[in-house]
Coordinates of C-alpha atoms and ligand atoms in Angstrom, one line a residue:
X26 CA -13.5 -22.7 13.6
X27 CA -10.4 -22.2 11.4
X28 CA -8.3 -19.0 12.7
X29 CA -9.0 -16.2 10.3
X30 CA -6.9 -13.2 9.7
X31 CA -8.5 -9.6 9.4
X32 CA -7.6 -7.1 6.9
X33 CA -8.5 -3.4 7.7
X34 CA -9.1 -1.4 5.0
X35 CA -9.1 -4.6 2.7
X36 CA -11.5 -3.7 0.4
X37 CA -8.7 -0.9 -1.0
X38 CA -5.8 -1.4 -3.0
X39 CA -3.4 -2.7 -1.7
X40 CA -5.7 -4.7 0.7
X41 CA -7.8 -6.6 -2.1
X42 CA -4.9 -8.0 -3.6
X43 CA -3.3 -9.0 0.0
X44 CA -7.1 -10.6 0.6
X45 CA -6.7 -12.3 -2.7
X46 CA -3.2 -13.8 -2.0
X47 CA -3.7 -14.9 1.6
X48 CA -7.1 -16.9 0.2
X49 CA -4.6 -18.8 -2.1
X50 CA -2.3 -19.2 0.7
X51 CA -5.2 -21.2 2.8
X52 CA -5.9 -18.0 4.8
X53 CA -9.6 -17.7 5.9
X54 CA -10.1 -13.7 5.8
X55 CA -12.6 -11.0 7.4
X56 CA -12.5 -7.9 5.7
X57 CA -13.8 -4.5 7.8
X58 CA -13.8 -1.0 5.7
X59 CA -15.7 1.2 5.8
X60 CA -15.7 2.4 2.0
X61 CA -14.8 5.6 2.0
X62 CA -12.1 5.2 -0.7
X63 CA -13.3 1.9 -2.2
X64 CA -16.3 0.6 -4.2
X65 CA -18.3 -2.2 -2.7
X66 CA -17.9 -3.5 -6.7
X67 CA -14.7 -4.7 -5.3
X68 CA -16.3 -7.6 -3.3
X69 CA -18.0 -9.0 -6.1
X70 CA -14.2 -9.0 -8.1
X71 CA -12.8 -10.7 -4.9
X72 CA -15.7 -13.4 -4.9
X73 CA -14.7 -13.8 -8.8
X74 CA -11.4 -14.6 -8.0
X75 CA -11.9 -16.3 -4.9
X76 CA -15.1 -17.4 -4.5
X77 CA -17.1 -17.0 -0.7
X78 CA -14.2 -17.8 1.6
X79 CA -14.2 -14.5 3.0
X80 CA -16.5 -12.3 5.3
X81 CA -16.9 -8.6 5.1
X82 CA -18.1 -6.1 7.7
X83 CA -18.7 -1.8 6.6
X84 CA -17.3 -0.6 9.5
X85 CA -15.2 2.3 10.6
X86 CA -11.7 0.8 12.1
X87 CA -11.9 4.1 14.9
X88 CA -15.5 2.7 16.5
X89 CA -14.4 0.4 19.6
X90 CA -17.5 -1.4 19.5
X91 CA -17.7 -2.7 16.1
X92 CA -14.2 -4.3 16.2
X93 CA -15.4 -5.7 19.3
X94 CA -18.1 -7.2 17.8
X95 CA -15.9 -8.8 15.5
X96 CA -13.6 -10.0 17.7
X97 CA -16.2 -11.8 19.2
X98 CA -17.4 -13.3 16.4
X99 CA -14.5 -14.6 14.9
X100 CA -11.3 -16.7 16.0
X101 CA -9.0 -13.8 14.7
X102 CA -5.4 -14.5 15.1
X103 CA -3.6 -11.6 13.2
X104 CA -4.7 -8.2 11.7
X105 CA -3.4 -6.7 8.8
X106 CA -3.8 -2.9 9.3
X107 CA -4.0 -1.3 5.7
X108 CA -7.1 1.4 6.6
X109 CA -6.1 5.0 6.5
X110 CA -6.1 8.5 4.1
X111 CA -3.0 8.5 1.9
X112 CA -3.4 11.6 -0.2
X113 CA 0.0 13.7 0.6
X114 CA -1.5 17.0 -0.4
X115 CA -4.8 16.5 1.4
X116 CA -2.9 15.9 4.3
X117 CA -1.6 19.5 3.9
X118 CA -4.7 21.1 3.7
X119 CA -6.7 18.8 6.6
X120 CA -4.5 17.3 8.8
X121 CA -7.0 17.0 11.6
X122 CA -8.6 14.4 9.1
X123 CA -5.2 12.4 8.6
X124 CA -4.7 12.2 12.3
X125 CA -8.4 11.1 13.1
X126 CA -8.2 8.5 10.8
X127 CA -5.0 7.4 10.9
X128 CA -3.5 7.9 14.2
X129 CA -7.6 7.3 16.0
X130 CA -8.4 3.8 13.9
X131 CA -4.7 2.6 14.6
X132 CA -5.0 3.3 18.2
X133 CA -9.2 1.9 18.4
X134 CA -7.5 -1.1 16.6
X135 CA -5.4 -1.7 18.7
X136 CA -7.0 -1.2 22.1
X137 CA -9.9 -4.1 20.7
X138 CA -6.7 -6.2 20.0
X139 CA -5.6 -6.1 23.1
X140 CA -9.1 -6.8 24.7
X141 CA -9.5 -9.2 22.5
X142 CA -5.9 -11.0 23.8
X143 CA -4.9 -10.7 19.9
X144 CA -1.6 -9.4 19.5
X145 CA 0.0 -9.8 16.4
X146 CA -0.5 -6.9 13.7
X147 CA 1.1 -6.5 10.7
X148 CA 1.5 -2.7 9.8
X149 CA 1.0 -0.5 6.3
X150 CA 3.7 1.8 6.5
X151 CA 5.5 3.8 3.9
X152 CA 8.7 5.3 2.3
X153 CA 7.6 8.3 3.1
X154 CA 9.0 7.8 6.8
X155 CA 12.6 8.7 5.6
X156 CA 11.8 12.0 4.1
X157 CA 14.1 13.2 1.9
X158 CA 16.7 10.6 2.5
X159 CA 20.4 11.2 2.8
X160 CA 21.2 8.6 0.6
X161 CA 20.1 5.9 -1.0
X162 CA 19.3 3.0 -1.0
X163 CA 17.6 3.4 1.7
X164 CA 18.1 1.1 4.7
X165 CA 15.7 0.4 7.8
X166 CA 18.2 2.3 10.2
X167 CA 18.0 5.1 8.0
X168 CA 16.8 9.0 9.5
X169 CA 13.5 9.0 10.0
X170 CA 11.4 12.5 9.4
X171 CA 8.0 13.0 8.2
X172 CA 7.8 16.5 5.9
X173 CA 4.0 16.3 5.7
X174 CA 1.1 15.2 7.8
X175 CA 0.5 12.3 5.9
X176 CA 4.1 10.8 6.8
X177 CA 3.5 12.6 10.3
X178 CA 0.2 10.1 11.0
X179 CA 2.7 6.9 9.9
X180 CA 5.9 8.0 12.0
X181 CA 3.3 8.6 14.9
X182 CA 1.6 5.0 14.5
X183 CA 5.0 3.2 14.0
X184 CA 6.6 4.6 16.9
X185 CA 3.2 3.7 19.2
X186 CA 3.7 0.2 18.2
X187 CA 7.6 0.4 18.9
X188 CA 6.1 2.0 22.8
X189 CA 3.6 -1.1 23.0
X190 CA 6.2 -3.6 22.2
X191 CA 8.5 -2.5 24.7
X192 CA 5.9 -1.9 27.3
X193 CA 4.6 -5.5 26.7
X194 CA 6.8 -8.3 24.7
X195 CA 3.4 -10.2 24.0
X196 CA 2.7 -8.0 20.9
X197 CA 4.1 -9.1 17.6
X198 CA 4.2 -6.7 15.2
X199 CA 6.0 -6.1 11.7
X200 CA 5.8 -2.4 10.2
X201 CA 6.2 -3.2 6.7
X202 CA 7.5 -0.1 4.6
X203 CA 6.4 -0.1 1.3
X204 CA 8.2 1.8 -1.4
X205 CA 6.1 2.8 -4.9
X206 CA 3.3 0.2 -5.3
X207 CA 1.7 -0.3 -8.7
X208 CA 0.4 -2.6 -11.0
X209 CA -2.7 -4.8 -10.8
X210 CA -4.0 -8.8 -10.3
X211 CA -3.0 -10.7 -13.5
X212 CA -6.5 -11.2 -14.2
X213 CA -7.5 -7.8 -14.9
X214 CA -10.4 -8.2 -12.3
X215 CA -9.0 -5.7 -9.5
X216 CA -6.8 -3.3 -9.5
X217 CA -6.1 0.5 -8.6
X218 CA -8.8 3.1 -9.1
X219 CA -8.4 6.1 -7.9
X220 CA -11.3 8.8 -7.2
X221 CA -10.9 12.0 -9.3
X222 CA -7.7 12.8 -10.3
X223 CA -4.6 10.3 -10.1
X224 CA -2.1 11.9 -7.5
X225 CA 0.2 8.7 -8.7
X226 CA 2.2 8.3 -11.7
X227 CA 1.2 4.7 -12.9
X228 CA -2.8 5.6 -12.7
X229 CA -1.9 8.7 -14.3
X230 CA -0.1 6.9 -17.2
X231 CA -2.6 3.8 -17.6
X232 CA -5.5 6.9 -17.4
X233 CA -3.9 8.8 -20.7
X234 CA -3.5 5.7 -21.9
X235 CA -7.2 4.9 -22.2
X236 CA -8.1 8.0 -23.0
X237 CA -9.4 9.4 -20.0
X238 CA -6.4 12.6 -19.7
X239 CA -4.9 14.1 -22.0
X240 CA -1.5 14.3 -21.1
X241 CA 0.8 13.2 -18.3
X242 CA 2.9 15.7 -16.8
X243 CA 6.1 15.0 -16.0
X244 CA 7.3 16.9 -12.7
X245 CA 10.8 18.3 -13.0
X246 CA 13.5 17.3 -15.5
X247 CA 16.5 19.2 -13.3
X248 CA 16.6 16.8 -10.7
X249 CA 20.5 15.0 -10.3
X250 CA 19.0 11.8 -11.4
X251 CA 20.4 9.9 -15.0
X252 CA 17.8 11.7 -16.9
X253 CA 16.4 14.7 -15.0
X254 CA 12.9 13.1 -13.9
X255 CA 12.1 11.4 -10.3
X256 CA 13.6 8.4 -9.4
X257 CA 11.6 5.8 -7.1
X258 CA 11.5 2.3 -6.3
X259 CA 8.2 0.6 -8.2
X260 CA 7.0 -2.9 -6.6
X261 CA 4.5 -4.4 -8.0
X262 CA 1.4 -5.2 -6.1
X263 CA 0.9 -8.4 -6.0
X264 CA 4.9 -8.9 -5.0
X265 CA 4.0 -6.3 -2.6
X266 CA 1.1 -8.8 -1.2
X267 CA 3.3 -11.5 -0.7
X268 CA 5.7 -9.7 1.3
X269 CA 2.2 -9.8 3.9
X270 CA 2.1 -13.3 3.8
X271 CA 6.1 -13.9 4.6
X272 CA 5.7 -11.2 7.4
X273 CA 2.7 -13.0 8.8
X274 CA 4.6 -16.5 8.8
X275 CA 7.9 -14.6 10.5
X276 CA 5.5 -13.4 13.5
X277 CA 4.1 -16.7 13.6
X278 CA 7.3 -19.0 13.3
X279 CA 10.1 -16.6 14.8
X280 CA 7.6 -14.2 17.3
X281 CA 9.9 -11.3 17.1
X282 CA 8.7 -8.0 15.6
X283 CA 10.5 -6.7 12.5
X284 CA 10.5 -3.2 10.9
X285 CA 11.2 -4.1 7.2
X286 CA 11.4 -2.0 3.9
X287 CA 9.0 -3.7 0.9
X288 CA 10.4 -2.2 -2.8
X289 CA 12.5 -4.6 -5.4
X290 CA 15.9 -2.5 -4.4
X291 CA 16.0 -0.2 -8.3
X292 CA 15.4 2.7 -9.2
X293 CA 13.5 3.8 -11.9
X294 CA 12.7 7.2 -13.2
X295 CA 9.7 9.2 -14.3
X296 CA 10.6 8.9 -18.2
X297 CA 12.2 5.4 -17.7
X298 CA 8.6 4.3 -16.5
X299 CA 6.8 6.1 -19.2
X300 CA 9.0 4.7 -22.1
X301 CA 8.1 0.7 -21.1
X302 CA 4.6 1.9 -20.4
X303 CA 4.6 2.8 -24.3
X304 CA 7.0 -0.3 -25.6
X305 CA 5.4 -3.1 -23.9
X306 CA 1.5 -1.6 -24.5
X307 CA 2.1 -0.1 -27.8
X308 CA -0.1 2.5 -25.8
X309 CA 1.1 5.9 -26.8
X310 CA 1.6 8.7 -24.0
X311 CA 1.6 12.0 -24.5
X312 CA 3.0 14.2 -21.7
X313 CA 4.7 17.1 -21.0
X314 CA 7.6 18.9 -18.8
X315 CA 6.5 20.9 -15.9
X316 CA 7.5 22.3 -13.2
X317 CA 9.1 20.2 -10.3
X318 CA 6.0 19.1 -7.8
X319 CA 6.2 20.5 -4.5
X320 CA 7.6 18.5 -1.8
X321 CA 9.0 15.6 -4.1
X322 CA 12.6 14.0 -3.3
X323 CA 15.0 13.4 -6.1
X324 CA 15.6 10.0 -5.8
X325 CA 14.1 7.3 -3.4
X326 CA 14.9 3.3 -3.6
X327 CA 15.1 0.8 -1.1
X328 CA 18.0 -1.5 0.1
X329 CA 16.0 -4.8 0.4
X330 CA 18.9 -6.9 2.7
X331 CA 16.7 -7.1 5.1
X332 CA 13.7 -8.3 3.6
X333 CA 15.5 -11.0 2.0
X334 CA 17.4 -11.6 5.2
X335 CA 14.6 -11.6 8.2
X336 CA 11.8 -12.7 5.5
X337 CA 13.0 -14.7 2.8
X338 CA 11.1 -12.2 0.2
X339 CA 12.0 -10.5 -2.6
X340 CA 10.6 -9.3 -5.5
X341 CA 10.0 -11.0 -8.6
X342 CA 7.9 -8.9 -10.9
X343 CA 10.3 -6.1 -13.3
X344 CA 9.2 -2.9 -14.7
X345 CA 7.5 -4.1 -17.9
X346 CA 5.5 -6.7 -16.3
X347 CA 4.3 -4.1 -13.6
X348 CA 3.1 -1.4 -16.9
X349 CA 1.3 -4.5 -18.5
X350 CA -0.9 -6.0 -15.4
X351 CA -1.7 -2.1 -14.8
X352 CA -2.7 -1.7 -18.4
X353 CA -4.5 -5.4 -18.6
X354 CA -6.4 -3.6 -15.6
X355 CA -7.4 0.3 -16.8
X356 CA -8.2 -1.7 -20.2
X357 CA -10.3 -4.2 -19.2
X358 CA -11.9 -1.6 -16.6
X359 CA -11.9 1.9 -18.2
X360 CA -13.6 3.7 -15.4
X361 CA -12.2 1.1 -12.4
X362 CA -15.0 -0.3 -10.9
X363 CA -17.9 2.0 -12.2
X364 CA -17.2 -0.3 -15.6
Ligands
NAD414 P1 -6.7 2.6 -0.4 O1 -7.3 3.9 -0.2 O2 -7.0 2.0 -1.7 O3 -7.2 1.6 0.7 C1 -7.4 2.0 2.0 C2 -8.8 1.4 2.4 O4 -9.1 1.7 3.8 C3 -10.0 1.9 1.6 O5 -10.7 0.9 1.1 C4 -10.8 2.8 2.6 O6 -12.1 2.8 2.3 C5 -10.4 2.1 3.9 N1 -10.5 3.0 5.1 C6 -9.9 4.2 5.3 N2 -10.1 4.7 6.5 C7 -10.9 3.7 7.1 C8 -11.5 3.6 8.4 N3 -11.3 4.6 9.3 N4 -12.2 2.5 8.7 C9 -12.4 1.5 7.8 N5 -11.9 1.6 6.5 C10 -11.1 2.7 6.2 O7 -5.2 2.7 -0.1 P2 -4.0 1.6 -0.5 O8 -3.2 2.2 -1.5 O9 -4.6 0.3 -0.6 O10 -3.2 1.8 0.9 C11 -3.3 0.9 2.0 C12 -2.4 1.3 3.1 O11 -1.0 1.3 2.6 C13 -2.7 2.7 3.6 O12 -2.5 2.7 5.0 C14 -1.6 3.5 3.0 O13 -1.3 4.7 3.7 C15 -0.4 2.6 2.9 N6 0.5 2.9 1.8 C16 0.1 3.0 0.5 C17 1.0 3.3 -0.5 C18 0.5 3.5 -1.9 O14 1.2 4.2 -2.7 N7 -0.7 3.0 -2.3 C19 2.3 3.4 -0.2 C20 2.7 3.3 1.1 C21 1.8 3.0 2.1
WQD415 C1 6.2 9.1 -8.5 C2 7.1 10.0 -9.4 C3 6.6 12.3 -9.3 C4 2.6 12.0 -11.0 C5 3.6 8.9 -3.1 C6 3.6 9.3 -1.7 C7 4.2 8.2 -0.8 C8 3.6 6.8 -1.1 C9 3.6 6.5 -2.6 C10 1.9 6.4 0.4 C11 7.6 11.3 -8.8 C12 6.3 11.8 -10.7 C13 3.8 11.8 -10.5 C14 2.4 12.8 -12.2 C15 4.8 12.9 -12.4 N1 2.2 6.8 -0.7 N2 4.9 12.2 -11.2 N3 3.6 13.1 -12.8 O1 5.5 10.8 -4.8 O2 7.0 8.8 -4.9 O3 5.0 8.7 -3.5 O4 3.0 7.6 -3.3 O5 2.5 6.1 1.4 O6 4.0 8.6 0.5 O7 4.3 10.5 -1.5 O8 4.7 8.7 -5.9 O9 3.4 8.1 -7.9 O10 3.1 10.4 -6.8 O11 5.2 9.9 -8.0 O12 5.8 13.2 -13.0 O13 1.3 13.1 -12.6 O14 6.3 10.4 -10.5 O15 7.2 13.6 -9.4 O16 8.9 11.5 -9.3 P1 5.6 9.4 -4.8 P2 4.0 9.3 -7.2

């Protein structure tokens, strides 16, 4: 049997369009989630677009047994570990949650990798490791400190993979930190839908924009950037999803374990974001000022040396391109996948 890859959590975001782009790549691909942030609609999109090259299994990533199962099953040779909570501000208010899923299906996962004799994982981290960062762009080496339970449960997995590799060279392992992700499959057929309201800025947007809020607030307008708003680094998903693919082929070509920032390397503001949202849609957005949101940085960007250096990625898609494939998506799919 051909060697297939399994994606945790792959029926989410960020998962279905890394399942999507491995299939092109020749991948075969078992998907295990357990749906509790995802519609099971999202298969039938990846079959559109992909056709039946890929297995699924509703499972929880913490129980032992059904990874084991899998295992078993299936010549896996890498895992792509996407499954987890990412809500910042839930975090705050149930942590215990965020660490049980988190930190307990990181550490299930990898205990069935290891009795499986699989060791090579790629990693979903996040920007959120450096905090409020003491400069930017941001670089790998930079100070690491989580200032919520959310980051907490990613600073805890990443350094538990840094313990394993040096307790036991076999494990390959890249910890890919992504920076703002947004945007959707060119097709229109998957793309982000959140449950209830946005907490991010591009579903937000592409959500007044069809007519489903009616304004976007913009938090803060004092902050030291160019023009007041929040500044972040935006990557577009399906750049983002690439970026798997070239970590997969490092681990498999170089076997060395990487830690490696994922964002394009430019910053773009709150209102900078908003005003191509409207010019290359023709979408208008109402919004309004408001009050600063707690726990938000200034400015956060990424310097991408690295991944062009230890990868040979970058990204390719800009701003405008990102604000149409998210709109081609919310359009086409009003109400994400209950349309
Ligand atoms: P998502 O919620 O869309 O996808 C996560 C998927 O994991 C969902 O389908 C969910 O049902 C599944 N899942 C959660 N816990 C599970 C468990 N215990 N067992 C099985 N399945 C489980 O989120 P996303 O935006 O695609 O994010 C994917 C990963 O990337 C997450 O680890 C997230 O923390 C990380 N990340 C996301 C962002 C972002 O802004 N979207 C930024 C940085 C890092
Ligand atoms: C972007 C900018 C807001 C909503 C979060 C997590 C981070 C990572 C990515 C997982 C900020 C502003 C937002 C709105 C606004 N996730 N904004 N009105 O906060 O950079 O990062 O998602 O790892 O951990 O913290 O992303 O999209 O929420 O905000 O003005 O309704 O948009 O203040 O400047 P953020 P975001």
């Amino acid at each position: 049997m051909t060697p297939c890859t399994l994606i945790t959590g792959g029926a989410g975001y960020i998962g279905s369009h890394t399942a999507v782009i491995l299939m092109d790549a020749g991948y075969r691909v078992i998907i295990i989630d357990n749906l509790c942030n995802s519609s099971p609609r999202v298969l039938d999109r990846l079959r559109q677009l992909c056709g039946d090259q890929f297995e699924f299994v509703q499972a929880d990533v913490r129980d032992g047994a059904a990874l084991d199962s899998v295992f078993a099953q299936y010549p896996v040779e890498s895992v792509i570990h996407f499954a987890g909570l990412k809500a910042v501000g839930e975090s705050v208010t149930q942590p215990l949650r965020y660490f049980d899923n988190n930190v307990g299906s990181t550490v299930s996962l990898l205990q069935a990798m290891d009795r499986a004799d699989v060791r090579r994982m790629v990693f979903s981290s996040s920007a959120t490791v450096y905090g409020d960062p003491q400069q930017v762009p941001i670089s790998e080496a930079a100070h690491l400190k989580a200032t919520n339970p959310y980051a907490r449960t990613k600073l805890i997995c990443e350094d538990m993979l840094r313990d394993l590799q040096d307790a036991d060279p076999r494990w390959q392992v890249a910890i890919l930190r992504y920076f703002n992700p947004v945007g959707a499959h060119p097709s229109g057929i998957i793309g982000e839908a959140p449950s209830g309201i946005p907490n991010n800025l591009m579903p937000y947007i592409t959500q007044v924009a069809v007519g489903q809020r009616d304004y976007l607030s913009i938090f803060g307008n004092d902050y030291p950037t160019p023009d007041g708003t929040g500044v972040r680094d935006y990557i577009h998903v399906m750049d983002l999803a690439r970026g798997h693919v070239a970590a997969l082929e490092h681990l498999t070509k170089q076997q060395s374990s990487i830690t490696v920032n994922l964002g394009t390397g430019h910053g773009v503001s709150v209102q900078q974001l908003v005003d191509t949202f409207v010019r290359v849609t023709g979408r208008p957005i109402a919004y309004r000022q408001t009050a600063r949101r707690q726990g938000d940085v200034a400015a956060c960007y990424a310097d991408t040396t690295l991944a062009l250096t230890t990868l040979g990625w970058q990204a390719e898609h800009d701003i405008a391109r990102m604000c149409e494939d998210a709109w081609r998506w919310q359009s086409m799919n009003p109400t994400g996948y209950a349309s």
